[in-house]
Amino acid sequence: MSPGCCSKGRRAVGVVCRDAGGEREVRATREVLLSAGALLTPQLLMLSGIGPGEHLQSLGLPVLFDQPGVGANLHDHIDVVQMFDSPGNHDLFGLSLPGMVRAVKGIFEWRRERRGMLTTNFAEAGGFIRSRPEEPIPDLQLHFVIGKLVDHGRKTQFGPGFSCHVCLLRPLSRGSVRLASPDPMASPLIDPNFLAERDDVDRMVRGFKLMRSILHAPALAPYRGRELGTAAVVTDGQIETFIRDHADTIYHPVGSCRMGPASTDVVDAHLRVRGVSGLRVVDASIMPRIVGGNTNAPVIMLAERAVDFIREDTAAQRAAA
Ligand SMILES: Cc1cc2nc3c(=O)[nH]c(=O)nc-3n(C[C@H](O)[C@H](O)[C@H](O)COP(=O)(O)OP(=O)(O)OC[C@H]3O[C@@H](n4cnc5c(N)ncnc54)[C@H](O)[C@@H]3O)c2cc1C
């Protein structure tokens, strides 16, 4: 027994948990809802024997239901950042003595008036744009951040500045989640397979150039210093290389337990896992295609719909009994 869903034949009857007290089984009265997100729900399904049969067998795991769709179709909004130093004393973030003085003043301002510099959400502005005029709807999203952002904020930046992200809203590239090991404590193998499709690359290159033209707008001149890291990235080839070297997730993985009508779609229209009963997936992994915007609210919406489905299905089961 290892963490994952526990089953009786083809019916999910509970989950196996591991905590400080060791392993224990928690039984479900009605059904099991799996909501571990697009990267970890497929891991839990595979650990429970639901996934690509050959892959599970290669790790010595029993195959309860051979489902190649588990862990397939992973996709995400790939994103690349441009950033600038900022001269002067603007309300922009970045480690500096004047910045720290402003931040301390900001604490008092916030406590006194509930306003000021510290009330920022950092991503102060954004927009949806078309990478070409002929696009019917925006295919790119911008997030404007009032600080310099390198490696997801892991690297401290000195001095004030600003950054902008551009991400691709409807990528064609598809990646996967696979198990690295049957050990549930091991991280899964996540391959986003970003930029596998030429169309994704071309849209990102156009987006990078559009973002740069916006960031060089006259209105930003008082705030704009040196372009950091990308000043020499000029030709389409250089931009593509930069994107391939630096683009990364903007944290919206979806699709790895896709909903749909086909036998290889992991869940049906009521989010029930095919091939077993008593098991639903309720998280971003069920999105067949990523939404053209941020994912949090759509995930909350799909959870609300799941509540309706559970009520409907329970009522139908009771009526049939
Ligand atoms: C840094 C960051 C910033 C983001 N910013 C935004 C934003 O500004 N706007 C927006 O719309 N979206 C944003 N998102 C995306 C948004 O948070 C996700 O799309 C959304 O939370 C996905 O919901 P979910 O239920 O699928 O997964 P999650 O919210 O990831 O929930 C999965 C849960 O399962 C738990 N879990 C996983 N495995 C196990 C296990 N084995 N045992 C027990 N628990 C487990 C996890 O701890 C987690 O709590 C951001 C995401 C990140 C990471």
Short mmCIF file of C-alpha atoms and ligand atoms in Angstrom, two decimals:
data_model
loop_
_atom_site.label_atom_id
_atom_site.label_comp_id
_atom_site.label_asym_id
_atom_site.label_seq_id
_atom_site.Cartn_x
_atom_site.Cartn_y
_atom_site.Cartn_z
CA MET A 1 0.00 0.00 0.00
CA SER A 2 1.36 3.44 -0.86
CA PRO A 3 -0.26 6.92 -0.92
CA GLY A 4 -2.86 7.29 -3.64
CA CYS A 5 -6.42 6.11 -4.06
CA CYS A 6 -7.39 2.72 -2.65
CA SER A 7 -9.79 0.59 -4.60
CA LYS A 8 -12.02 -2.43 -4.40
CA GLY A 9 -11.90 -3.97 -7.84
CA ARG A 10 -12.64 -1.08 -10.18
CA ARG A 11 -14.22 1.11 -7.49
CA ALA A 12 -12.32 3.82 -5.59
CA VAL A 13 -13.23 3.46 -1.92
CA GLY A 14 -10.82 5.83 -0.21
CA VAL A 15 -7.30 7.19 -0.06
CA VAL A 16 -4.10 6.05 1.53
CA CYS A 17 -2.33 8.88 3.38
CA ARG A 18 1.11 9.11 4.86
CA ASP A 19 1.85 11.55 7.67
CA ALA A 20 3.96 11.73 10.82
CA GLY A 21 1.93 8.85 12.27
CA GLY A 22 2.70 6.60 9.28
CA GLU A 23 0.37 5.28 6.63
CA ARG A 24 -3.38 5.06 7.08
CA GLU A 25 -6.41 4.49 4.95
CA VAL A 26 -9.30 6.95 4.88
CA ARG A 27 -12.55 5.50 3.58
CA ALA A 28 -14.97 7.56 1.47
CA THR A 29 -18.69 7.35 2.17
CA ARG A 30 -19.65 8.13 -1.41
CA GLU A 31 -16.74 8.90 -3.70
CA VAL A 32 -13.18 10.16 -3.90
CA LEU A 33 -12.38 13.62 -5.31
CA LEU A 34 -8.85 14.12 -6.52
CA SER A 35 -7.70 17.79 -6.58
CA ALA A 36 -3.92 17.73 -6.47
CA GLY A 37 -3.45 20.02 -9.49
CA ALA A 38 -2.27 19.41 -13.05
CA LEU A 39 1.19 18.23 -12.00
CA LEU A 40 0.31 15.95 -9.09
CA THR A 41 -3.16 14.55 -9.87
CA PRO A 42 -1.71 12.45 -12.72
CA GLN A 43 1.03 11.29 -10.35
CA LEU A 44 -1.56 10.11 -7.81
CA LEU A 45 -3.64 8.40 -10.49
CA MET A 46 -0.60 6.57 -11.83
CA LEU A 47 0.47 5.53 -8.34
CA SER A 48 -3.06 4.15 -7.96
CA GLY A 49 -2.69 2.02 -11.11
CA ILE A 50 -4.57 4.31 -13.50
CA GLY A 51 -2.35 5.50 -16.33
CA PRO A 52 -0.32 4.37 -19.35
CA GLY A 53 -0.04 0.59 -18.81
CA GLU A 54 3.47 0.10 -20.18
CA HIS A 55 4.82 3.01 -18.17
CA LEU A 56 3.31 1.67 -14.94
CA GLN A 57 4.58 -1.85 -15.65
CA SER A 58 8.08 -0.52 -16.35
CA LEU A 59 8.09 0.75 -12.76
CA GLY A 60 6.65 -2.46 -11.35
CA LEU A 61 3.27 -0.90 -10.54
CA PRO A 62 0.06 -2.90 -10.97
CA VAL A 63 -2.20 -1.68 -13.80
CA LEU A 64 -5.78 -1.22 -12.65
CA PHE A 65 -6.85 0.64 -15.79
CA ASP A 66 -4.64 1.25 -18.83
CA GLN A 67 -5.30 4.92 -19.63
CA PRO A 68 -2.69 6.58 -21.91
CA GLY A 69 -4.39 9.95 -21.38
CA VAL A 70 -3.19 10.25 -17.77
CA GLY A 71 -0.27 12.67 -17.75
CA ALA A 72 -0.59 13.45 -21.48
CA ASN A 73 -1.74 16.80 -22.90
CA LEU A 74 0.11 18.87 -20.30
CA HIS A 75 0.30 22.48 -21.41
CA ASP A 76 0.81 25.89 -19.92
CA HIS A 77 1.15 29.58 -20.74
CA ILE A 78 4.79 29.91 -21.70
CA ASP A 79 6.13 33.29 -20.68
CA VAL A 80 9.17 35.50 -21.19
CA VAL A 81 10.22 38.63 -19.29
CA GLN A 82 11.89 41.91 -20.29
CA MET A 83 13.14 44.27 -17.62
CA PHE A 84 14.56 47.73 -17.13
CA ASP A 85 16.48 49.62 -14.50
CA SER A 86 14.80 52.77 -13.36
CA PRO A 87 16.59 56.02 -12.57
CA GLY A 88 15.30 58.37 -9.89
CA ASN A 89 13.12 57.85 -6.88
CA HIS A 90 9.98 56.23 -8.21
CA ASP A 91 7.77 53.84 -6.28
CA LEU A 92 9.34 50.79 -7.86
CA PHE A 93 10.73 47.80 -6.01
CA GLY A 94 14.34 46.56 -5.86
CA LEU A 95 16.78 46.40 -2.98
CA SER A 96 18.20 49.88 -2.25
CA LEU A 97 18.54 52.20 0.75
CA PRO A 98 15.98 54.78 -0.50
CA GLY A 99 13.70 51.86 -1.43
CA MET A 100 13.93 50.45 2.09
CA VAL A 101 13.18 53.88 3.59
CA ARG A 102 10.13 54.15 1.34
CA ALA A 103 9.03 50.63 2.29
CA VAL A 104 9.27 51.45 6.02
CA LYS A 105 7.24 54.64 5.43
CA GLY A 106 4.85 52.47 3.45
CA ILE A 107 4.26 50.23 6.49
CA PHE A 108 3.12 53.24 8.54
CA GLU A 109 1.04 54.59 5.67
CA TRP A 110 -0.69 51.25 5.32
CA ARG A 111 -1.34 50.94 9.04
CA ARG A 112 -2.66 54.49 9.23
CA GLU A 113 -4.63 54.83 6.02
CA ARG A 114 -4.75 51.35 4.47
CA ARG A 115 -3.13 52.72 1.32
CA GLY A 116 0.27 53.46 -0.17
CA MET A 117 3.17 51.57 -1.68
CA LEU A 118 2.70 48.33 0.25
CA THR A 119 -0.84 47.83 -1.00
CA THR A 120 0.50 46.90 -4.42
CA ASN A 121 -0.14 43.48 -5.92
CA PHE A 122 3.14 43.97 -7.86
CA ALA A 123 1.53 42.99 -11.17
CA GLU A 124 0.03 46.48 -11.44
CA ALA A 125 -1.11 46.37 -15.04
CA GLY A 126 -1.77 43.90 -17.80
CA GLY A 127 -3.30 43.51 -21.18
CA PHE A 128 -4.45 41.12 -23.85
CA ILE A 129 -3.02 41.74 -27.31
CA ARG A 130 -2.99 40.21 -30.79
CA SER A 131 0.42 39.15 -32.09
CA ARG A 132 -0.80 40.12 -35.61
CA PRO A 133 -3.68 42.39 -36.63
CA GLU A 134 -5.38 39.48 -38.42
CA GLU A 135 -5.68 37.41 -35.22
CA PRO A 136 -9.41 37.18 -34.44
CA ILE A 137 -8.87 37.39 -30.67
CA PRO A 138 -5.87 38.20 -28.46
CA ASP A 139 -3.30 35.41 -28.42
CA LEU A 140 -0.90 37.03 -25.94
CA GLN A 141 -1.19 38.35 -22.38
CA LEU A 142 1.01 40.97 -20.74
CA HIS A 143 1.71 41.30 -17.01
CA PHE A 144 3.49 44.51 -15.96
CA VAL A 145 5.43 44.24 -12.69
CA ILE A 146 6.86 47.14 -10.64
CA GLY A 147 10.16 45.41 -9.90
CA LYS A 148 12.92 43.54 -11.71
CA LEU A 149 12.13 39.89 -11.98
CA VAL A 150 14.81 37.28 -12.63
CA ASP A 151 14.29 33.53 -12.32
CA HIS A 152 10.79 33.85 -10.80
CA GLY A 153 12.07 36.34 -8.20
CA ARG A 154 14.58 33.85 -6.80
CA LYS A 155 17.48 36.24 -7.50
CA THR A 156 17.64 39.45 -5.46
CA GLN A 157 17.68 42.55 -7.65
CA PHE A 158 19.42 45.70 -6.53
CA GLY A 159 17.96 49.09 -7.38
CA PRO A 160 14.50 49.97 -8.66
CA GLY A 161 13.17 48.84 -12.00
CA PHE A 162 10.25 47.31 -13.81
CA SER A 163 9.52 44.21 -15.84
CA CYS A 164 6.94 42.98 -18.25
CA HIS A 165 5.90 39.43 -19.08
CA VAL A 166 4.40 38.26 -22.32
CA CYS A 167 2.78 34.82 -22.37
CA LEU A 168 1.19 32.75 -25.09
CA LEU A 169 -2.50 32.15 -24.43
CA ARG A 170 -3.23 29.17 -26.67
CA PRO A 171 -0.05 27.15 -27.15
CA LEU A 172 -0.12 24.11 -29.43
CA SER A 173 2.82 22.32 -27.80
CA ARG A 174 1.93 19.48 -25.47
CA GLY A 175 4.04 17.93 -22.72
CA SER A 176 3.62 15.17 -20.16
CA VAL A 177 3.77 14.09 -16.54
CA ARG A 178 5.29 10.68 -15.83
CA LEU A 179 6.41 8.90 -12.70
CA ALA A 180 10.11 9.00 -11.93
CA SER A 181 9.66 6.23 -9.41
CA PRO A 182 6.95 4.22 -7.63
CA ASP A 183 7.92 6.13 -4.48
CA PRO A 184 5.03 8.57 -3.84
CA MET A 185 7.45 10.97 -2.15
CA ALA A 186 9.54 11.30 -5.33
CA SER A 187 8.70 14.23 -7.61
CA PRO A 188 7.16 13.23 -10.92
CA LEU A 189 8.93 13.80 -14.24
CA ILE A 190 7.40 16.95 -15.70
CA ASP A 191 8.16 17.71 -19.34
CA PRO A 192 6.29 20.85 -20.48
CA ASN A 193 7.72 20.37 -23.98
CA PHE A 194 7.49 24.13 -24.48
CA LEU A 195 8.03 25.53 -27.99
CA ALA A 196 7.83 22.15 -29.71
CA GLU A 197 5.46 23.71 -32.24
CA ARG A 198 6.78 26.34 -34.66
CA ASP A 199 3.59 28.38 -34.35
CA ASP A 200 4.23 28.85 -30.61
CA VAL A 201 7.74 30.15 -31.30
CA ASP A 202 6.57 32.60 -33.97
CA ARG A 203 3.85 34.04 -31.72
CA MET A 204 6.28 34.44 -28.84
CA VAL A 205 8.84 36.22 -31.07
CA ARG A 206 6.14 38.64 -32.27
CA GLY A 207 4.99 39.09 -28.67
CA PHE A 208 8.50 39.87 -27.49
CA LYS A 209 8.82 42.60 -30.13
CA LEU A 210 5.40 44.07 -29.32
CA MET A 211 6.19 44.08 -25.61
CA ARG A 212 9.46 45.87 -26.30
CA SER A 213 7.72 48.55 -28.37
CA ILE A 214 5.26 49.15 -25.51
CA LEU A 215 8.08 49.32 -22.94
CA HIS A 216 9.89 51.87 -25.12
CA ALA A 217 6.81 54.13 -25.31
CA PRO A 218 7.47 57.83 -24.57
CA ALA A 219 5.11 57.73 -21.57
CA LEU A 220 7.53 55.38 -19.77
CA ALA A 221 10.62 57.53 -20.53
CA PRO A 222 10.86 59.11 -17.03
CA TYR A 223 10.93 55.64 -15.45
CA ARG A 224 13.03 53.81 -18.02
CA GLY A 225 16.75 53.16 -17.58
CA ARG A 226 18.85 50.44 -19.18
CA GLU A 227 17.18 47.43 -20.78
CA LEU A 228 18.67 44.56 -18.78
CA GLY A 229 19.75 41.31 -20.39
CA THR A 230 17.98 41.85 -23.70
CA ALA A 231 19.44 45.09 -25.14
CA ALA A 232 21.53 43.10 -27.65
CA VAL A 233 18.66 40.73 -28.50
CA VAL A 234 17.48 42.32 -31.72
CA THR A 235 17.00 40.03 -34.72
CA ASP A 236 14.23 37.43 -34.88
CA GLY A 237 16.89 34.71 -34.57
CA GLN A 238 18.36 36.32 -31.44
CA ILE A 239 14.91 36.76 -29.95
CA GLU A 240 14.07 33.11 -30.62
CA THR A 241 17.31 32.00 -28.97
CA PHE A 242 16.62 34.25 -25.99
CA ILE A 243 13.11 32.86 -25.67
CA ARG A 244 14.31 29.27 -25.93
CA ASP A 245 16.92 29.95 -23.24
CA HIS A 246 14.77 32.00 -20.85
CA ALA A 247 11.04 31.46 -21.38
CA ASP A 248 9.30 29.49 -18.66
CA THR A 249 5.94 28.85 -17.03
CA ILE A 250 3.68 31.58 -15.69
CA TYR A 251 2.25 28.91 -13.38
CA HIS A 252 -0.82 27.82 -15.31
CA PRO A 253 -0.31 24.09 -15.98
CA VAL A 254 -3.48 22.33 -17.18
CA GLY A 255 -4.72 19.43 -19.25
CA SER A 256 -2.92 16.37 -17.88
CA CYS A 257 -6.20 14.54 -17.08
CA ARG A 258 -8.22 15.89 -19.96
CA MET A 259 -12.03 15.91 -19.96
CA GLY A 260 -13.72 14.75 -23.16
CA PRO A 261 -15.84 12.14 -24.92
CA ALA A 262 -13.03 9.88 -26.22
CA SER A 263 -11.89 6.72 -24.46
CA THR A 264 -8.43 8.29 -24.06
CA ASP A 265 -9.89 11.34 -22.31
CA VAL A 266 -9.27 10.73 -18.62
CA VAL A 267 -12.57 12.12 -17.30
CA ASP A 268 -16.05 12.38 -18.77
CA ALA A 269 -18.23 15.51 -18.87
CA HIS A 270 -19.11 15.03 -15.18
CA LEU A 271 -15.41 14.76 -14.28
CA ARG A 272 -15.73 11.02 -13.49
CA VAL A 273 -12.55 9.05 -14.12
CA ARG A 274 -13.09 6.58 -16.96
CA GLY A 275 -12.48 2.93 -16.18
CA VAL A 276 -13.23 3.13 -12.45
CA SER A 277 -16.22 4.20 -10.42
CA GLY A 278 -16.36 6.42 -7.36
CA LEU A 279 -13.54 8.70 -8.50
CA ARG A 280 -13.60 12.24 -9.88
CA VAL A 281 -10.90 14.76 -10.72
CA VAL A 282 -11.67 18.37 -9.82
CA ASP A 283 -8.78 20.64 -10.71
CA ALA A 284 -6.94 22.33 -13.58
CA SER A 285 -5.81 18.98 -14.99
CA ILE A 286 -9.24 18.35 -16.54
CA MET A 287 -9.15 21.37 -18.91
CA PRO A 288 -8.98 19.95 -22.43
CA ARG A 289 -7.46 23.23 -23.66
CA ILE A 290 -6.08 26.04 -21.59
CA VAL A 291 -8.24 29.12 -21.11
CA GLY A 292 -7.08 32.34 -22.77
CA GLY A 293 -6.34 34.08 -19.47
CA ASN A 294 -5.43 33.39 -15.85
CA THR A 295 -6.47 29.98 -14.59
CA ASN A 296 -7.45 30.47 -10.95
CA ALA A 297 -11.02 31.72 -11.44
CA PRO A 298 -11.78 29.07 -14.11
CA VAL A 299 -10.62 26.36 -11.69
CA ILE A 300 -12.93 27.75 -9.00
CA MET A 301 -15.72 27.77 -11.59
CA LEU A 302 -15.09 24.14 -12.59
CA ALA A 303 -15.13 23.16 -8.89
CA GLU A 304 -18.55 24.85 -8.59
CA ARG A 305 -19.74 22.85 -11.58
CA ALA A 306 -18.38 19.68 -9.98
CA VAL A 307 -20.63 20.33 -6.98
CA ASP A 308 -23.63 20.42 -9.34
CA PHE A 309 -22.50 17.18 -11.03
CA ILE A 310 -22.04 15.40 -7.71
CA ARG A 311 -25.52 16.48 -6.57
CA GLU A 312 -27.10 15.44 -9.88
CA ASP A 313 -25.34 12.08 -9.99
CA THR A 314 -26.13 11.31 -6.36
CA ALA A 315 -29.80 12.16 -6.91
CA ALA A 316 -29.89 9.94 -10.03
CA GLN A 317 -28.25 7.04 -8.14
CA ARG A 318 -30.76 7.38 -5.29
CA ALA A 319 -33.65 7.49 -7.74
CA ALA A 320 -32.36 4.34 -9.45
CA ALA A 321 -31.81 2.46 -6.15
C1 LIG B 1 3.19 31.20 -7.99
C2 LIG B 1 1.83 31.11 -8.65
C3 LIG B 1 1.17 32.29 -8.97
C4 LIG B 1 -0.08 32.22 -9.60
N1 LIG B 1 -0.73 33.40 -9.87
C5 LIG B 1 -1.97 33.35 -10.41
C6 LIG B 1 -2.71 34.53 -10.65
O1 LIG B 1 -2.24 35.63 -10.35
N2 LIG B 1 -3.93 34.43 -11.20
C7 LIG B 1 -4.48 33.22 -11.54
O2 LIG B 1 -5.59 33.18 -12.06
N3 LIG B 1 -3.80 32.08 -11.35
C8 LIG B 1 -2.57 32.11 -10.77
N4 LIG B 1 -1.89 30.96 -10.55
C9 LIG B 1 -2.48 29.70 -11.03
C10 LIG B 1 -3.53 29.16 -10.07
O3 LIG B 1 -3.03 29.22 -8.74
C11 LIG B 1 -3.81 27.70 -10.49
O4 LIG B 1 -4.29 27.66 -11.81
C12 LIG B 1 -4.84 27.07 -9.58
O5 LIG B 1 -4.49 27.17 -8.22
C13 LIG B 1 -4.95 25.60 -9.94
O6 LIG B 1 -5.85 24.99 -9.04
P1 LIG B 1 -5.81 23.44 -8.80
O7 LIG B 1 -6.90 23.15 -7.84
O8 LIG B 1 -5.79 22.75 -10.10
O9 LIG B 1 -4.39 23.13 -8.14
P2 LIG B 1 -3.71 23.73 -6.84
O10 LIG B 1 -4.25 25.07 -6.49
O11 LIG B 1 -2.24 23.59 -7.08
O12 LIG B 1 -4.17 22.75 -5.68
C14 LIG B 1 -3.64 21.47 -5.52
C15 LIG B 1 -3.52 21.17 -4.04
O13 LIG B 1 -3.26 19.79 -3.85
C16 LIG B 1 -2.28 19.64 -2.85
N5 LIG B 1 -1.59 18.36 -3.06
C17 LIG B 1 -0.93 17.96 -4.17
N6 LIG B 1 -0.49 16.70 -4.01
C18 LIG B 1 -0.90 16.30 -2.81
C19 LIG B 1 -0.75 15.07 -2.09
N7 LIG B 1 -0.08 14.03 -2.57
N8 LIG B 1 -1.29 15.00 -0.86
C20 LIG B 1 -1.96 16.06 -0.33
N9 LIG B 1 -2.14 17.23 -0.98
C21 LIG B 1 -1.61 17.34 -2.20
C22 LIG B 1 -1.37 20.85 -3.04
O14 LIG B 1 -0.64 21.13 -1.88
C23 LIG B 1 -2.40 21.94 -3.38
O15 LIG B 1 -2.89 22.54 -2.22
C24 LIG B 1 -0.65 30.97 -9.92
C25 LIG B 1 0.02 29.79 -9.58
C26 LIG B 1 1.25 29.86 -8.94
C27 LIG B 1 1.95 28.57 -8.58
#
